[in-house]
PDB file of C-alpha atoms in Angstrom:
ATOM      1  CA  GLN A1259       3.502 -49.321 119.898  1.00  0.00           C
ATOM      2  CA  LEU A1260       2.661 -50.321 123.478  1.00  0.00           C
ATOM      3  CA  GLN A1261       2.241 -47.441 125.913  1.00  0.00           C
ATOM      4  CA  PHE A1262       1.130 -47.519 129.507  1.00  0.00           C
ATOM      5  CA  VAL A1263       0.662 -44.151 131.199  1.00  0.00           C
ATOM      6  CA  GLU A1264      -0.649 -42.957 134.505  1.00  0.00           C
ATOM      7  CA  SER A1265      -2.004 -39.528 135.154  1.00  0.00           C
ATOM      8  CA  GLY A1266      -4.016 -37.616 137.711  1.00  0.00           C
ATOM      9  CA  GLY A1267      -1.586 -37.291 140.554  1.00  0.00           C
ATOM     10  CA  GLY A1268      -0.883 -34.066 142.342  1.00  0.00           C
ATOM     11  CA  LEU A1269      -0.887 -32.220 145.636  1.00  0.00           C
ATOM     12  CA  VAL A1270      -4.074 -32.439 147.668  1.00  0.00           C
ATOM     13  CA  GLN A1271      -5.000 -31.521 151.208  1.00  0.00           C
ATOM     14  CA  PRO A1272      -5.921 -34.178 153.764  1.00  0.00           C
ATOM     15  CA  GLY A1273      -9.530 -35.231 153.288  1.00  0.00           C
ATOM     16  CA  GLY A1274      -9.389 -34.409 149.580  1.00  0.00           C
ATOM     17  CA  SER A1275      -9.882 -36.584 146.548  1.00  0.00           C
ATOM     18  CA  LEU A1276      -8.000 -37.526 143.367  1.00  0.00           C
ATOM     19  CA  ARG A1277      -8.770 -39.770 140.470  1.00  0.00           C
ATOM     20  CA  LEU A1278      -5.873 -41.525 138.868  1.00  0.00           C
ATOM     21  CA  SER A1279      -5.998 -42.772 135.371  1.00  0.00           C
ATOM     22  CA  CYS A1280      -4.157 -45.663 133.754  1.00  0.00           C
ATOM     23  CA  ALA A1281      -4.322 -45.399 129.954  1.00  0.00           C
ATOM     24  CA  ALA A1282      -3.025 -48.055 127.579  1.00  0.00           C
ATOM     25  CA  SER A1283      -2.365 -48.106 123.828  1.00  0.00           C
ATOM     26  CA  GLY A1284      -1.361 -51.155 121.865  1.00  0.00           C
ATOM     27  CA  LEU A1285      -3.350 -53.536 124.040  1.00  0.00           C
ATOM     28  CA  ASN A1286      -6.891 -54.074 125.237  1.00  0.00           C
ATOM     29  CA  LEU A1287      -6.927 -53.464 128.924  1.00  0.00           C
ATOM     30  CA  ASN A1288     -10.111 -55.438 129.362  1.00  0.00           C
ATOM     31  CA  ASP A1289      -8.062 -58.531 128.526  1.00  0.00           C
ATOM     32  CA  TYR A1290      -5.813 -57.811 131.507  1.00  0.00           C
ATOM     33  CA  ALA A1291      -6.060 -57.743 135.243  1.00  0.00           C
ATOM     34  CA  VAL A1292      -5.017 -54.209 136.177  1.00  0.00           C
ATOM     35  CA  GLY A1293      -3.587 -53.304 139.538  1.00  0.00           C
ATOM     36  CA  TRP A1294      -2.639 -50.045 141.248  1.00  0.00           C
ATOM     37  CA  PHE A1295       0.451 -50.093 143.367  1.00  0.00           C
ATOM     38  CA  ARG A1296       2.197 -47.394 145.403  1.00  0.00           C
ATOM     39  CA  GLN A1297       5.603 -46.799 146.837  1.00  0.00           C
ATOM     40  CA  GLY A1298       6.281 -44.140 149.458  1.00  0.00           C
ATOM     41  CA  PRO A1299       9.654 -42.716 150.396  1.00  0.00           C
ATOM     42  CA  GLY A1300      11.737 -45.373 152.030  1.00  0.00           C
ATOM     43  CA  LYS A1301       8.997 -47.922 151.791  1.00  0.00           C
ATOM     44  CA  GLU A1302       8.449 -51.125 149.799  1.00  0.00           C
ATOM     45  CA  ARG A1303       6.017 -51.040 146.908  1.00  0.00           C
ATOM     46  CA  GLU A1304       2.578 -52.244 148.030  1.00  0.00           C
ATOM     47  CA  GLY A1305      -0.598 -53.213 146.179  1.00  0.00           C
ATOM     48  CA  VAL A1306      -3.546 -50.894 146.568  1.00  0.00           C
ATOM     49  CA  ALA A1307      -6.329 -52.337 144.367  1.00  0.00           C
ATOM     50  CA  CYS A1308      -6.793 -54.591 141.365  1.00  0.00           C
ATOM     51  CA  VAL A1309      -9.559 -55.477 138.971  1.00  0.00           C
ATOM     52  CA  SER A1310      -9.505 -58.826 137.189  1.00  0.00           C
ATOM     53  CA  ALA A1311      -9.674 -59.306 133.454  1.00  0.00           C
ATOM     54  CA  GLY A1312     -13.098 -58.936 131.958  1.00  0.00           C
ATOM     55  CA  ASP A1313     -14.485 -56.869 134.852  1.00  0.00           C
ATOM     56  CA  GLY A1314     -14.228 -59.701 137.287  1.00  0.00           C
ATOM     57  CA  MET A1315     -13.124 -59.814 140.862  1.00  0.00           C
ATOM     58  CA  ILE A1316     -11.871 -56.628 142.538  1.00  0.00           C
ATOM     59  CA  VAL A1317      -9.479 -56.681 145.416  1.00  0.00           C
ATOM     60  CA  TYR A1318      -8.596 -53.798 147.787  1.00  0.00           C
ATOM     61  CA  ALA A1319      -5.740 -53.567 150.225  1.00  0.00           C
ATOM     62  CA  ASP A1320      -6.843 -53.165 153.878  1.00  0.00           C
ATOM     63  CA  SER A1321      -4.996 -49.818 153.895  1.00  0.00           C
ATOM     64  CA  THR A1322      -7.554 -48.262 151.592  1.00  0.00           C
ATOM     65  CA  GLY A1323     -10.271 -48.646 154.282  1.00  0.00           C
ATOM     66  CA  GLY A1324     -13.107 -48.296 151.841  1.00  0.00           C
ATOM     67  CA  ARG A1325     -11.825 -44.918 150.584  1.00  0.00           C
ATOM     68  CA  PHE A1326     -10.604 -46.093 147.150  1.00  0.00           C
ATOM     69  CA  THR A1327     -12.509 -47.431 144.180  1.00  0.00           C
ATOM     70  CA  ILE A1328     -11.049 -49.081 141.101  1.00  0.00           C
ATOM     71  CA  PHE A1329     -13.057 -49.158 137.908  1.00  0.00           C
ATOM     72  CA  ARG A1330     -12.722 -49.494 134.161  1.00  0.00           C
ATOM     73  CA  ASP A1331     -13.866 -47.423 131.199  1.00  0.00           C
ATOM     74  CA  ASN A1332     -13.586 -49.956 128.370  1.00  0.00           C
ATOM     75  CA  ALA A1333     -14.538 -47.433 125.699  1.00  0.00           C
ATOM     76  CA  LYS A1334     -11.557 -45.293 126.665  1.00  0.00           C
ATOM     77  CA  ASN A1335      -9.314 -48.317 127.381  1.00  0.00           C
ATOM     78  CA  GLU A1336      -8.546 -46.886 130.849  1.00  0.00           C
ATOM     79  CA  VAL A1337      -8.609 -48.005 134.411  1.00  0.00           C
ATOM     80  CA  TYR A1338      -9.163 -45.503 137.203  1.00  0.00           C
ATOM     81  CA  LEU A1339      -8.446 -45.263 140.908  1.00  0.00           C
ATOM     82  CA  GLN A1340     -10.813 -42.940 142.663  1.00  0.00           C
ATOM     83  CA  MET A1341      -9.278 -41.899 145.996  1.00  0.00           C
ATOM     84  CA  ASN A1342     -11.370 -40.195 148.604  1.00  0.00           C
ATOM     85  CA  SER A1343     -10.689 -38.997 152.175  1.00  0.00           C
ATOM     86  CA  LEU A1344      -6.971 -38.916 151.422  1.00  0.00           C
ATOM     87  CA  LYS A1345      -4.506 -39.000 154.311  1.00  0.00           C
ATOM     88  CA  PRO A1346      -0.859 -37.900 154.518  1.00  0.00           C
ATOM     89  CA  GLU A1347       0.137 -41.576 154.659  1.00  0.00           C
ATOM     90  CA  ASP A1348      -1.309 -42.077 151.194  1.00  0.00           C
ATOM     91  CA  THR A1349       1.552 -39.926 149.822  1.00  0.00           C
ATOM     92  CA  SER A1350       3.364 -42.146 147.329  1.00  0.00           C
ATOM     93  CA  THR A1351       4.197 -42.724 143.700  1.00  0.00           C
ATOM     94  CA  TYR A1352       1.269 -44.627 142.260  1.00  0.00           C
ATOM     95  CA  SER A1353       1.781 -47.043 139.343  1.00  0.00           C
ATOM     96  CA  CYS A1354      -0.523 -49.251 137.382  1.00  0.00           C
ATOM     97  CA  ALA A1355       0.376 -52.664 136.052  1.00  0.00           C
ATOM     98  CA  ALA A1356      -1.315 -55.233 133.878  1.00  0.00           C
ATOM     99  CA  GLU A1357      -1.379 -59.061 133.824  1.00  0.00           C
ATOM    100  CA  TYR A1358      -2.731 -60.797 130.781  1.00  0.00           C
ATOM    101  CA  GLN A1359      -5.994 -62.811 131.176  1.00  0.00           C
ATOM    102  CA  GLN A1360      -5.763 -62.965 134.937  1.00  0.00           C
ATOM    103  CA  ARG A1361      -9.355 -63.440 136.185  1.00  0.00           C
ATOM    104  CA  MET A1362      -8.446 -63.649 139.864  1.00  0.00           C
ATOM    105  CA  CYS A1363      -6.090 -60.670 140.436  1.00  0.00           C
ATOM    106  CA  VAL A1364      -3.808 -60.823 143.477  1.00  0.00           C
ATOM    107  CA  LEU A1365      -1.976 -57.806 144.854  1.00  0.00           C
ATOM    108  CA  LYS A1366       0.916 -59.590 146.505  1.00  0.00           C
ATOM    109  CA  PHE A1367       2.191 -61.347 143.385  1.00  0.00           C
ATOM    110  CA  GLN A1368       3.659 -58.199 141.771  1.00  0.00           C
ATOM    111  CA  ARG A1369       6.045 -60.178 139.574  1.00  0.00           C
ATOM    112  CA  ASP A1370       3.096 -61.646 137.702  1.00  0.00           C
ATOM    113  CA  TYR A1371       2.221 -58.219 136.313  1.00  0.00           C
ATOM    114  CA  GLU A1372       3.803 -57.970 132.908  1.00  0.00           C
ATOM    115  CA  TYR A1373       3.448 -54.300 132.078  1.00  0.00           C
ATOM    116  CA  TRP A1374       4.123 -51.346 134.348  1.00  0.00           C
ATOM    117  CA  GLY A1375       3.710 -47.620 134.011  1.00  0.00           C
ATOM    118  CA  ARG A1376       6.214 -45.101 135.309  1.00  0.00           C
ATOM    119  CA  GLY A1377       3.920 -43.800 137.962  1.00  0.00           C
ATOM    120  CA  THR A1378       2.303 -40.545 139.065  1.00  0.00           C
ATOM    121  CA  GLN A1379       3.066 -38.744 142.303  1.00  0.00           C
ATOM    122  CA  VAL A1380       0.367 -38.227 144.905  1.00  0.00           C
ATOM    123  CA  THR A1381       1.179 -35.903 147.763  1.00  0.00           C
ATOM    124  CA  VAL A1382      -1.273 -35.384 150.624  1.00  0.00           C
ATOM    125  CA  SER A1383      -0.314 -32.431 152.684  1.00  0.00           C
ATOM    126  CA  SER A1384      -1.744 -29.249 154.235  1.00  0.00           C
TER     127      SER A1384
END
C-alpha cells in the first residue's frame, strides 16, 4: 500500500530550526524526484526545494536564501528538508511530492508531481 507522509513540523521561534521528513512506503523514493512545497494562509502553493531522482540535481527557491537544505536517506527511504534561520514568513503548510524518474526536477511544474503528502504545519512565531 502506497503511503506518503510528512512529519517534523511545529511551532518554532524566529531564528530557530526544524527538520521536516518525507517518508514513503510502497515505492522507492530514490527512483523519484522529490520536492518540498509550501502554502501559507491566503497564498498560492510555492516550490521550496527539490532533489532529482538518483541524487541528481538539487534546486532551491530564491526564497530559501541558503537557509534550507534538502537531502535523502536512501536507507530509510526518506527525504528531509532542514530549515535554519526560520522567519515568520516561512509559516506555511509544507508538503512533499514525488515525480517518477525525473532527473531534472523543476519546482514550477507542480502538476508533474504524481504523489503528494497531506502536509505538516510549520509556524514561526515568538
